Short mmCIF file of C-alpha atoms and ligand atoms in Angstrom, two decimals:
data_model
loop_
_atom_site.label_atom_id
_atom_site.label_comp_id
_atom_site.label_asym_id
_atom_site.label_seq_id
_atom_site.Cartn_x
_atom_site.Cartn_y
_atom_site.Cartn_z
CA MET A 25 -13.03 -43.83 -34.81
CA THR A 26 -15.83 -43.84 -32.35
CA MET A 27 -15.19 -46.24 -29.21
CA ASP A 28 -17.94 -48.91 -28.04
CA TYR A 29 -18.08 -48.38 -24.07
CA ARG A 30 -19.10 -51.92 -23.96
CA ALA A 31 -16.13 -53.23 -25.93
CA MET A 32 -13.63 -53.27 -23.38
CA LEU A 33 -13.04 -55.65 -20.56
CA PRO A 34 -12.51 -54.34 -16.94
CA ILE A 35 -9.12 -53.35 -16.11
CA ILE A 36 -7.61 -54.12 -12.61
CA ASP A 37 -4.45 -52.80 -10.77
CA THR A 38 -1.85 -54.68 -8.86
CA ARG A 39 -4.18 -54.71 -5.84
CA ARG A 40 -6.83 -55.90 -7.93
CA ARG A 41 -8.74 -52.70 -8.00
CA HIS A 42 -11.26 -51.77 -11.03
CA LEU A 43 -11.13 -48.73 -12.64
CA GLU A 44 -14.67 -47.16 -11.87
CA ASP A 45 -14.36 -43.30 -11.46
CA LEU A 46 -12.90 -40.37 -12.95
CA ARG A 47 -12.22 -36.95 -11.16
CA ILE A 48 -11.68 -34.13 -13.28
CA SER A 49 -10.19 -31.13 -12.44
CA VAL A 50 -11.15 -28.36 -14.76
CA THR A 51 -9.10 -25.74 -13.42
CA ASP A 52 -6.31 -24.88 -10.96
CA ARG A 53 -7.48 -21.36 -10.08
CA CYS A 54 -10.14 -20.77 -7.01
CA ASN A 55 -11.81 -17.49 -5.86
CA PHE A 56 -11.16 -18.78 -2.15
CA ARG A 57 -7.98 -19.25 -0.28
CA CYS A 58 -8.94 -21.72 2.26
CA VAL A 59 -6.19 -21.89 4.83
CA TYR A 60 -5.80 -25.51 4.52
CA CYS A 61 -5.75 -26.01 0.74
CA MET A 62 -4.35 -22.65 -0.98
CA PRO A 63 -2.73 -20.53 1.89
CA LYS A 64 -2.40 -17.08 0.68
CA ALA A 65 1.23 -16.89 1.52
CA VAL A 66 1.98 -19.45 -1.45
CA PHE A 67 -0.91 -18.99 -3.72
CA ASN A 68 -0.56 -15.21 -4.25
CA SER A 69 0.00 -12.74 -7.01
CA GLN A 70 3.48 -14.32 -7.72
CA PHE A 71 2.22 -17.87 -7.82
CA HIS A 72 2.20 -19.35 -11.29
CA PHE A 73 -1.24 -20.72 -12.45
CA LEU A 74 -1.59 -22.47 -15.68
CA PRO A 75 -2.02 -20.59 -18.92
CA ARG A 76 -5.33 -21.00 -20.77
CA ALA A 77 -3.45 -22.76 -23.81
CA GLU A 78 -2.37 -25.32 -21.23
CA LEU A 79 -5.62 -26.34 -20.04
CA LEU A 80 -7.35 -29.25 -22.05
CA THR A 81 -10.01 -28.03 -24.02
CA PHE A 82 -13.69 -29.23 -23.53
CA ASP A 83 -13.32 -31.34 -26.63
CA GLU A 84 -9.98 -33.14 -25.31
CA ILE A 85 -11.46 -33.56 -22.25
CA THR A 86 -14.58 -35.18 -23.85
CA ARG A 87 -12.49 -37.36 -25.71
CA LEU A 88 -10.43 -38.30 -22.81
CA THR A 89 -13.71 -39.28 -20.75
CA ARG A 90 -15.06 -41.35 -23.58
CA ILE A 91 -11.75 -43.24 -23.73
CA PHE A 92 -12.12 -43.78 -19.69
CA VAL A 93 -15.42 -45.15 -20.11
CA SER A 94 -14.39 -47.64 -22.65
CA LEU A 95 -12.10 -48.91 -19.81
CA GLY A 96 -14.53 -49.13 -17.15
CA VAL A 97 -15.55 -45.73 -15.56
CA ARG A 98 -19.15 -44.95 -14.87
CA LYS A 99 -18.75 -42.39 -12.36
CA ILE A 100 -17.32 -38.76 -13.15
CA ARG A 101 -17.03 -35.88 -11.05
CA PHE A 102 -15.88 -32.42 -11.87
CA THR A 103 -13.51 -30.36 -9.35
CA GLY A 104 -10.73 -28.08 -9.30
CA GLY A 105 -9.59 -25.56 -7.90
CA GLU A 106 -13.15 -24.23 -8.25
CA PRO A 107 -14.61 -25.81 -11.08
CA LEU A 108 -17.28 -23.09 -11.42
CA VAL A 109 -14.64 -20.44 -12.29
CA ARG A 110 -14.14 -22.38 -15.53
CA ARG A 111 -16.13 -20.32 -18.17
CA ASP A 112 -19.05 -22.38 -19.83
CA LEU A 113 -18.74 -25.38 -17.88
CA ASP A 114 -22.30 -26.47 -18.24
CA VAL A 115 -21.27 -26.84 -22.05
CA LEU A 116 -18.59 -29.21 -21.16
CA ILE A 117 -21.00 -30.96 -18.78
CA ARG A 118 -23.74 -31.40 -21.77
CA GLN A 119 -20.90 -33.09 -23.75
CA ILE A 120 -19.75 -35.39 -20.83
CA SER A 121 -23.45 -36.48 -19.99
CA GLU A 122 -24.18 -37.54 -23.60
CA ILE A 123 -21.43 -40.02 -23.45
CA PRO A 124 -22.99 -43.61 -23.45
CA GLY A 125 -22.05 -45.55 -20.24
CA VAL A 126 -21.82 -42.22 -18.00
CA GLU A 127 -24.14 -43.32 -15.04
CA ASP A 128 -23.26 -40.62 -12.60
CA LEU A 129 -22.12 -37.10 -13.36
CA ALA A 130 -21.23 -34.83 -10.15
CA MET A 131 -19.67 -31.74 -9.29
CA THR A 132 -17.60 -30.57 -5.76
CA THR A 133 -17.62 -26.78 -5.72
CA ASN A 134 -17.37 -24.09 -3.01
CA GLY A 135 -20.63 -22.82 -3.78
CA SER A 136 -19.80 -19.35 -4.27
CA LEU A 137 -20.85 -18.85 -7.77
CA LEU A 138 -23.90 -21.21 -7.42
CA THR A 139 -26.81 -19.13 -8.03
CA LYS A 140 -30.24 -20.41 -8.47
CA GLU A 141 -29.92 -19.84 -12.27
CA LYS A 142 -26.54 -21.38 -12.40
CA ALA A 143 -27.95 -24.68 -10.65
CA LEU A 144 -31.02 -24.91 -12.91
CA ALA A 145 -28.49 -24.72 -15.86
CA LEU A 146 -26.12 -27.34 -14.63
CA LYS A 147 -29.32 -29.60 -14.09
CA SER A 148 -30.29 -28.91 -17.32
CA ALA A 149 -27.05 -29.65 -18.86
CA GLY A 150 -27.13 -33.02 -17.38
CA LEU A 151 -25.36 -32.65 -13.97
CA ARG A 152 -26.94 -35.00 -11.62
CA ARG A 153 -25.54 -33.97 -8.10
CA VAL A 154 -23.58 -31.41 -6.43
CA THR A 155 -21.43 -31.61 -3.24
CA VAL A 156 -20.94 -28.28 -1.53
CA SER A 157 -17.73 -27.49 0.74
CA LEU A 158 -18.33 -25.56 4.00
CA ASP A 159 -16.36 -25.80 7.19
CA ALA A 160 -18.26 -23.53 9.43
CA LEU A 161 -21.72 -22.00 10.38
CA ASP A 162 -20.12 -18.95 11.98
CA ASP A 163 -19.70 -16.14 9.65
CA GLU A 164 -16.58 -14.73 11.22
CA LEU A 165 -14.99 -18.50 11.25
CA PHE A 166 -16.11 -18.92 7.68
CA ARG A 167 -14.98 -16.00 6.41
CA ARG A 168 -11.22 -16.56 8.26
CA MET A 169 -11.07 -20.31 6.83
CA ASN A 170 -11.82 -19.23 3.22
CA ASP A 171 -9.57 -16.13 3.78
CA VAL A 172 -11.11 -13.92 1.16
CA ASN A 173 -13.89 -12.93 3.41
CA PHE A 174 -16.48 -14.74 1.67
CA PRO A 175 -19.97 -14.93 3.78
CA VAL A 176 -21.19 -17.73 4.73
CA ALA A 177 -25.05 -16.86 4.18
CA LYS A 178 -24.23 -17.17 0.19
CA VAL A 179 -22.66 -20.74 0.56
CA LEU A 180 -26.05 -21.82 2.30
CA ASN A 181 -28.23 -20.31 -0.42
CA ALA A 182 -25.63 -22.14 -2.72
CA ILE A 183 -26.90 -25.22 -1.13
CA GLU A 184 -30.55 -24.31 -1.06
CA SER A 185 -30.42 -23.82 -4.87
CA ALA A 186 -28.72 -27.32 -5.71
CA SER A 187 -31.43 -28.69 -3.46
CA SER A 188 -34.22 -26.88 -5.14
CA ALA A 189 -32.78 -27.64 -8.75
CA GLN A 190 -32.65 -31.12 -7.50
CA LEU A 191 -28.97 -31.76 -7.68
CA ASP A 192 -29.61 -34.45 -5.19
CA PRO A 193 -28.77 -36.03 -2.88
CA VAL A 194 -26.80 -32.74 -2.02
CA LYS A 195 -24.00 -33.57 0.07
CA VAL A 196 -21.81 -30.80 1.94
CA ASN A 197 -18.05 -31.71 2.97
CA MET A 198 -16.71 -30.09 6.11
CA VAL A 199 -12.63 -30.40 6.62
CA VAL A 200 -12.31 -30.73 10.34
CA LYS A 201 -8.93 -28.88 11.77
CA LYS A 202 -8.02 -29.43 15.43
CA GLY A 203 -8.47 -25.84 17.06
CA LEU A 204 -9.58 -24.26 13.80
CA ASN A 205 -13.33 -25.12 13.49
CA ASP A 206 -13.79 -28.68 15.44
CA ASP A 207 -16.22 -26.61 17.80
CA ALA A 208 -18.38 -26.53 14.43
CA VAL A 209 -18.75 -30.11 14.24
CA ILE A 210 -21.98 -29.94 16.34
CA PRO A 211 -23.68 -27.13 15.03
CA MET A 212 -23.26 -28.27 11.64
CA ALA A 213 -24.94 -31.39 12.76
CA ALA A 214 -27.49 -29.81 14.20
CA TYR A 215 -28.08 -27.41 11.16
CA PHE A 216 -28.33 -30.38 8.47
CA ARG A 217 -30.17 -32.74 10.25
CA ASP A 218 -33.65 -33.40 9.15
CA THR A 219 -32.80 -31.41 5.71
CA GLY A 220 -32.27 -34.60 3.47
CA ILE A 221 -28.60 -32.96 3.15
CA ILE A 222 -25.56 -35.08 3.76
CA LEU A 223 -22.94 -33.61 5.81
CA ARG A 224 -19.59 -35.48 5.34
CA TYR A 225 -16.61 -34.63 7.77
CA ILE A 226 -13.23 -34.94 6.54
CA GLU A 227 -10.11 -35.63 8.43
CA PHE A 228 -7.56 -32.79 7.60
CA MET A 229 -5.15 -34.20 5.02
CA ASP A 230 -1.48 -33.94 3.97
CA VAL A 231 -2.33 -33.21 0.67
CA GLY A 232 0.33 -31.20 -1.27
CA THR A 233 3.14 -29.61 0.54
CA THR A 234 1.82 -26.12 1.34
CA ASN A 235 -0.62 -26.23 3.89
CA GLY A 236 1.47 -26.92 7.12
CA TRP A 237 -0.26 -30.11 7.81
CA ARG A 238 0.69 -31.84 11.24
CA LEU A 239 -0.80 -35.05 12.73
CA GLU A 240 -1.55 -33.19 15.79
CA ASP A 241 -4.28 -30.97 13.89
CA VAL A 242 -6.30 -34.09 12.59
CA VAL A 243 -9.46 -34.55 14.70
CA PRO A 244 -9.80 -38.58 14.17
CA GLY A 245 -13.16 -39.63 12.56
CA LYS A 246 -14.03 -41.58 15.58
CA GLU A 247 -13.68 -38.43 17.86
CA ILE A 248 -16.16 -36.90 15.47
CA LEU A 249 -18.42 -39.84 15.58
CA SER A 250 -18.27 -40.27 19.20
CA ARG A 251 -19.31 -36.73 19.82
CA ILE A 252 -22.18 -36.69 17.33
CA ASN A 253 -23.38 -39.89 18.83
CA GLN A 254 -23.51 -38.34 22.20
CA GLN A 255 -25.60 -35.90 20.93
CA TRP A 256 -28.01 -37.86 18.71
CA PRO A 257 -27.28 -41.69 18.75
CA LEU A 258 -26.01 -43.05 15.42
CA GLU A 259 -26.22 -46.40 13.62
CA PRO A 260 -24.05 -47.46 10.78
CA VAL A 261 -25.40 -47.73 7.22
CA PRO A 262 -23.80 -50.45 4.83
CA PRO A 263 -22.10 -48.96 1.99
CA THR A 264 -23.78 -48.52 -1.17
CA ARG A 265 -20.77 -49.65 -3.21
CA PRO A 266 -17.33 -50.74 -2.26
CA GLY A 267 -15.76 -47.52 -3.44
CA ASP A 268 -17.47 -45.34 -1.19
CA VAL A 269 -14.84 -43.23 0.68
CA ALA A 270 -17.43 -42.10 3.35
CA THR A 271 -18.28 -44.56 6.09
CA ARG A 272 -22.11 -43.79 6.63
CA TYR A 273 -24.12 -43.58 9.58
CA ARG A 274 -27.80 -42.74 10.28
CA TYR A 275 -29.46 -40.70 13.24
CA ARG A 276 -31.56 -43.48 15.15
CA ASP A 277 -34.21 -41.01 15.50
CA GLY A 278 -34.73 -41.06 11.64
CA LYS A 279 -33.46 -37.59 10.96
CA GLY A 280 -31.25 -38.30 8.13
CA GLU A 281 -27.60 -39.39 7.72
CA ILE A 282 -23.94 -38.16 7.82
CA GLY A 283 -20.62 -39.58 6.51
CA ILE A 284 -17.27 -39.56 7.69
CA ILE A 285 -14.18 -39.84 5.74
CA THR A 286 -11.19 -41.12 7.50
CA SER A 287 -8.36 -41.06 4.95
CA VAL A 288 -5.79 -40.45 7.93
CA THR A 289 -6.93 -42.45 10.37
CA HIS A 290 -8.71 -45.33 8.70
CA PRO A 291 -7.36 -45.56 5.12
CA PHE A 292 -9.46 -47.13 2.40
CA CYS A 293 -6.94 -47.77 -0.34
CA GLN A 294 -7.88 -51.27 -0.77
CA ASN A 295 -11.38 -49.89 -2.52
CA CYS A 296 -9.75 -46.97 -4.03
CA THR A 297 -11.09 -47.14 -7.89
CA ARG A 298 -10.40 -43.60 -8.91
CA ALA A 299 -8.25 -41.83 -11.52
CA ARG A 300 -7.75 -38.06 -11.67
CA LEU A 301 -7.25 -35.86 -14.40
CA SER A 302 -5.46 -32.62 -13.68
CA PRO A 303 -6.32 -29.28 -16.03
CA GLU A 304 -3.33 -29.71 -18.10
CA GLY A 305 -4.10 -33.29 -18.81
CA LEU A 306 -1.86 -35.32 -16.47
CA LEU A 307 -3.36 -38.51 -15.18
CA TYR A 308 -2.75 -39.10 -11.46
CA THR A 309 -3.62 -42.51 -9.84
CA CYS A 310 -3.58 -41.33 -6.24
CA LEU A 311 -4.39 -37.96 -4.49
CA PHE A 312 -0.90 -37.99 -3.06
CA GLY A 313 0.90 -38.61 -6.26
CA GLN A 314 4.31 -37.33 -6.81
CA SER A 315 3.60 -36.95 -10.63
CA GLY A 316 1.12 -37.67 -13.23
CA THR A 317 1.46 -39.25 -16.67
CA ASP A 318 1.18 -36.54 -19.49
CA LEU A 319 -2.16 -37.42 -21.61
CA ARG A 320 -2.49 -33.91 -23.30
CA SER A 321 0.49 -34.74 -25.19
CA LEU A 322 -0.80 -38.14 -26.36
CA VAL A 323 -4.11 -36.54 -27.67
CA ARG A 324 -2.29 -33.34 -29.22
CA SER A 325 0.15 -35.64 -31.00
CA GLN A 326 -2.69 -37.15 -33.25
CA LYS A 327 -2.54 -40.67 -31.29
CA SER A 328 -5.35 -42.93 -32.21
CA ASP A 329 -8.11 -43.43 -29.43
CA GLN A 330 -6.48 -47.29 -29.21
CA GLU A 331 -3.00 -46.09 -28.67
CA ILE A 332 -4.56 -43.78 -25.77
CA VAL A 333 -6.51 -46.65 -24.54
CA SER A 334 -3.38 -48.81 -24.10
CA SER A 335 -1.40 -46.31 -22.39
CA ILE A 336 -4.12 -45.69 -19.62
CA LYS A 337 -4.63 -49.33 -19.68
CA ALA A 338 -0.94 -49.99 -18.87
CA ILE A 339 -0.85 -47.34 -16.34
CA TRP A 340 -3.88 -48.75 -14.54
CA GLU A 341 -2.67 -52.31 -14.37
CA ASN A 342 0.70 -51.15 -13.15
CA ARG A 343 -0.78 -49.06 -10.26
CA THR A 344 0.34 -49.75 -6.76
CA ASP A 345 -0.80 -46.64 -4.67
CA HIS A 346 -1.80 -47.09 -1.28
CA TYR A 347 -0.11 -43.77 0.33
CA SER A 348 -2.70 -43.62 3.31
CA GLU A 349 -1.88 -47.05 4.11
CA ILE A 350 1.94 -46.25 4.45
CA ARG A 351 1.56 -42.64 5.52
CA SER A 352 4.22 -41.98 8.33
CA SER A 353 6.05 -39.14 10.01
CA LEU A 354 8.04 -38.78 7.07
CA THR A 355 5.49 -38.67 3.83
CA PRO A 356 4.02 -35.59 4.36
CA GLY A 357 7.33 -33.95 3.54
CA LEU A 358 7.53 -35.60 -0.02
CA PRO A 359 6.85 -33.79 -2.94
CA LYS A 360 3.16 -34.17 -3.77
CA ILE A 361 0.33 -32.62 -6.14
CA GLU A 362 -1.67 -29.75 -4.45
CA MET A 363 -5.34 -30.51 -3.70
CA SER A 364 -6.13 -27.36 -5.25
CA HIS A 365 -4.75 -28.46 -8.41
CA ILE A 366 -5.99 -32.01 -8.84
CA GLY A 367 -9.08 -31.71 -6.55
CA GLY A 368 -10.68 -33.73 -4.07
N1 SAM B 411 -13.12 -25.95 -4.78
C1 SAM B 411 -14.02 -27.05 -4.63
C2 SAM B 411 -14.26 -27.11 -3.25
O1 SAM B 411 -13.68 -26.37 -2.34
O2 SAM B 411 -15.60 -27.72 -3.18
C3 SAM B 411 -13.53 -28.14 -5.27
C4 SAM B 411 -12.16 -28.34 -5.05
S1 SAM B 411 -11.75 -28.98 -3.50
C5 SAM B 411 -9.77 -29.07 -3.79
C6 SAM B 411 -12.42 -30.46 -2.95
C7 SAM B 411 -12.64 -30.75 -1.74
O3 SAM B 411 -11.20 -30.78 -0.94
C8 SAM B 411 -13.31 -29.67 -0.77
O4 SAM B 411 -14.23 -30.40 -0.17
C9 SAM B 411 -12.44 -29.35 0.10
O5 SAM B 411 -12.78 -29.20 1.38
C10 SAM B 411 -11.37 -30.56 0.14
N2 SAM B 411 -9.77 -30.16 1.09
C11 SAM B 411 -9.15 -29.29 0.40
N3 SAM B 411 -7.96 -29.58 1.18
C12 SAM B 411 -8.15 -30.46 2.07
C13 SAM B 411 -7.23 -31.25 2.94
N4 SAM B 411 -6.16 -30.63 3.21
N5 SAM B 411 -7.85 -31.97 3.75
C14 SAM B 411 -9.00 -32.46 3.47
N6 SAM B 411 -9.97 -32.19 2.67
C15 SAM B 411 -9.28 -31.02 1.79
FE1 SF4 B 412 -10.45 -23.28 -3.36
FE2 SF4 B 412 -11.62 -25.76 -2.85
FE3 SF4 B 412 -9.42 -25.36 -2.32
FE4 SF4 B 412 -11.09 -23.89 -0.72
S1 SF4 B 412 -10.77 -26.25 -1.00
S2 SF4 B 412 -9.25 -23.08 -1.63
S3 SF4 B 412 -12.66 -23.59 -2.32
S4 SF4 B 412 -10.00 -25.50 -4.05
FE1 SF4 B 413 -6.72 -43.83 -3.31
FE2 SF4 B 413 -4.17 -42.91 -2.91
FE3 SF4 B 413 -6.27 -42.05 -1.30
FE4 SF4 B 413 -5.08 -44.47 -1.17
S1 SF4 B 413 -4.13 -42.51 -0.70
S2 SF4 B 413 -7.41 -43.97 -1.31
S3 SF4 B 413 -4.67 -45.00 -3.21
S4 SF4 B 413 -6.32 -41.73 -3.56
#
């Protein structure tokens, strides 16, 4: 049965939040070992990554996405792990872009595999936008942060390639960790000002259980903002839509805009409209979720689309998540899904 994406009414959770976005993590593997995400001590040769047979196939992801779109989702983002390590990702992108009702199709990547040719292929497959993660411009520091000795120049080239393939507006995500790369806040702003690329500063978060997060290591968004504002005065920009995670600011001299993502110091749970699908088909309704609901077994047990719709609808309608609003000294120790498994 093919679903009519307009047939269903929008669904809302217990806090009156709509389901609007789906983040699809296509792999739990990554070619980087960023110290704040996949510390080498844990993600080493002994680590058990998902075997291929456990991953959702492209057809399974496409079917589930169509179902999510029937429930109100309009924006899709591919993430991981590193999404570009999943073979033939452009085939999946094409399938998803052909689903009626998908209005935005984006990807978050570390940029290591985003060559000019790849960027053009992704664009022609239907990808609209790319966010590239980059935490420093200093080559030595960047190599230390990705912990696989990857040179910064290649990521800067990837950002160029995304721009020239018109995967725009291209955004750059910078995680700021005190004492590690907070000295890079101003150089990064200087580099991306006046380029059309939107730099977004992200507070270091207590995702997962392996990155040794401590509140003292968080540089509050307010402080990041004030540092930049002293150098180049900023003014706020209204959000494009209520579900935006970044607070936007523009340079008063007209040289572009930045965003600040303050999940720790200024949570935005009330506007959180995101569902997250893990590589093996678990549905999470929060980045800090302790467990997900197994949609793969529904897909593989010949359930009808309607039955899967009912399951997802029930999960969303019962959703109560607001982790960042209740974060305390105790919550970071709770068992939680790793960021490298579910994506940002
Ligand atoms: N590998 C891709 C990448 O790095 O862009 C996609 C997945 S990665 C998990 C998604 C985003 O999460 C990246 O921008 C990364 O910097 C961010 N991230 C990872 N760990 C984080 C943490 N502990 N706090 C804040 N952001 C984090
Ligand atoms: Fe890999 Fe992205 Fe995590 Fe870095 S942030 S280790 S690139 S998944
Ligand atoms: Fe959404 Fe959970 Fe983050 Fe709150 S903590 S904004 S509910 S993902």
